[in-house]
CSV table of C-alpha atoms in Angstrom, one decimal:
chain,number,residue,atom,x,y,z
H,6,UNK,CA,-104.1,26.8,-145.9
H,7,UNK,CA,-106.8,26.1,-143.2
H,8,UNK,CA,-106.3,25.9,-139.4
H,9,UNK,CA,-107.8,22.9,-138.3
H,10,UNK,CA,-108.3,20.2,-135.8
H,11,UNK,CA,-108.6,16.3,-136.8
H,12,UNK,CA,-109.3,13.6,-134.5
H,13,UNK,CA,-109.1,10.0,-135.6
H,14,UNK,CA,-106.9,6.7,-135.3
H,15,UNK,CA,-103.5,6.2,-136.0
H,16,UNK,CA,-103.3,4.2,-139.8
H,17,UNK,CA,-99.8,2.3,-139.4
H,18,UNK,CA,-97.0,3.7,-137.4
H,19,UNK,CA,-95.1,7.2,-137.4
H,20,UNK,CA,-91.7,7.2,-139.3
H,21,UNK,CA,-88.9,9.5,-138.2
H,22,UNK,CA,-87.0,11.1,-141.2
H,23,UNK,CA,-84.2,13.6,-141.8
H,24,UNK,CA,-84.4,16.6,-144.2
H,25,UNK,CA,-81.2,17.5,-146.3
H,26,UNK,CA,-80.4,20.5,-144.1
H,27,UNK,CA,-80.6,18.0,-141.2
H,28,UNK,CA,-83.8,18.9,-139.7
H,29,UNK,CA,-85.7,16.0,-138.0
H,30,UNK,CA,-89.6,15.2,-138.6
H,31,UNK,CA,-91.9,12.6,-138.3
H,32,UNK,CA,-94.5,11.6,-140.8
H,33,UNK,CA,-97.6,9.6,-140.4
H,34,UNK,CA,-101.2,8.7,-141.3
H,35,UNK,CA,-104.4,9.5,-139.4
H,36,UNK,CA,-107.8,7.8,-140.3
H,37,UNK,CA,-110.7,10.1,-139.6
H,38,UNK,CA,-114.5,9.1,-140.1
H,39,UNK,CA,-116.9,11.7,-141.4
H,40,UNK,CA,-120.3,12.2,-140.3
H,41,UNK,CA,-121.6,10.3,-143.1
H,42,UNK,CA,-119.3,7.1,-142.2
H,43,UNK,CA,-116.9,7.9,-144.8
H,44,UNK,CA,-113.1,7.5,-144.2
H,45,UNK,CA,-110.6,10.3,-144.7
H,46,UNK,CA,-106.9,10.1,-144.6
H,47,UNK,CA,-104.8,12.6,-143.3
H,48,UNK,CA,-101.1,12.8,-144.2
H,49,UNK,CA,-99.3,14.4,-141.0
H,50,UNK,CA,-96.0,15.9,-141.1
H,51,UNK,CA,-94.6,17.3,-137.6
H,52,UNK,CA,-91.4,19.2,-137.0
H,53,UNK,CA,-92.6,20.2,-133.3
H,54,UNK,CA,-90.4,18.1,-130.6
H,55,UNK,CA,-93.4,17.2,-128.5
H,56,UNK,CA,-95.6,16.3,-131.6
H,57,UNK,CA,-92.7,14.3,-133.1
H,58,UNK,CA,-92.0,12.3,-130.0
H,59,UNK,CA,-95.5,11.6,-129.0
H,60,UNK,CA,-96.3,10.4,-132.5
H,61,UNK,CA,-93.5,8.0,-132.2
H,62,UNK,CA,-94.8,6.3,-129.2
H,63,UNK,CA,-98.0,5.6,-130.8
H,64,UNK,CA,-99.2,2.2,-132.5
H,65,UNK,CA,-101.5,1.4,-135.2
H,66,UNK,CA,-105.3,2.2,-134.1
H,67,UNK,CA,-104.3,4.5,-131.3
H,68,UNK,CA,-106.6,7.4,-130.9
H,69,UNK,CA,-105.1,10.8,-131.8
H,70,UNK,CA,-106.1,14.5,-132.1
H,71,UNK,CA,-103.9,17.0,-134.0
H,72,UNK,CA,-104.2,20.7,-134.5
H,73,UNK,CA,-102.3,22.3,-137.3
H,74,UNK,CA,-102.5,23.7,-141.1
H,75,UNK,CA,-104.4,21.6,-143.3
H,76,UNK,CA,-104.5,21.3,-146.9
H,77,UNK,CA,-107.4,19.6,-148.6
H,78,UNK,CA,-106.7,17.5,-151.7
H,79,UNK,CA,-108.3,14.7,-153.7
H,80,UNK,CA,-106.9,11.5,-155.3
H,81,UNK,CA,-108.1,8.9,-157.6
H,82,UNK,CA,-108.5,5.1,-156.6
H,83,UNK,CA,-107.7,2.1,-158.5
H,84,UNK,CA,-111.6,2.1,-159.4
H,85,UNK,CA,-111.5,5.5,-160.8
H,86,UNK,CA,-113.3,7.0,-157.8
H,87,UNK,CA,-112.3,10.5,-156.6
H,88,UNK,CA,-111.6,10.4,-152.7
H,89,UNK,CA,-110.8,13.4,-150.3
H,90,UNK,CA,-107.4,13.5,-148.6
H,91,UNK,CA,-106.0,15.9,-146.1
H,92,UNK,CA,-102.3,17.1,-145.7
H,93,UNK,CA,-101.6,18.5,-142.2
H,94,UNK,CA,-98.6,20.3,-140.6
H,95,UNK,CA,-99.2,19.4,-137.1
H,96,UNK,CA,-98.4,21.9,-134.2
H,97,UNK,CA,-100.1,20.2,-131.5
H,98,UNK,CA,-101.2,16.9,-130.3
H,99,UNK,CA,-103.6,15.0,-127.8
H,100,UNK,CA,-103.8,11.4,-127.7
H,101,UNK,CA,-105.8,9.0,-125.5
H,102,UNK,CA,-103.5,7.1,-122.8
H,103,UNK,CA,-104.2,3.2,-122.8
H,104,UNK,CA,-105.6,1.3,-119.9
H,105,UNK,CA,-102.0,0.8,-117.9
H,106,UNK,CA,-100.3,3.8,-118.9
H,107,UNK,CA,-102.2,6.1,-116.3
């Protein structure tokens, strides 16, 4: 596990789910761009109430920064190219307020 910070844009919308023991959590994807212009998808899960509730207010393309436990992984796309991906258990969130919400 790596304690990390990612910044990027929401890729789709956050979804609220329930665990078998009744725990509530939110999952979403964040698209981040590397220094080399490549895109990295971060699969996010959040149990913290503030992080969950804030993620649920965001829409596709909104800017967001998350802090938490990162796990780097790889996946192979349809063309056989190996690509990086991150899994994050988010503990804290910062997002940009859109015009009109200030």
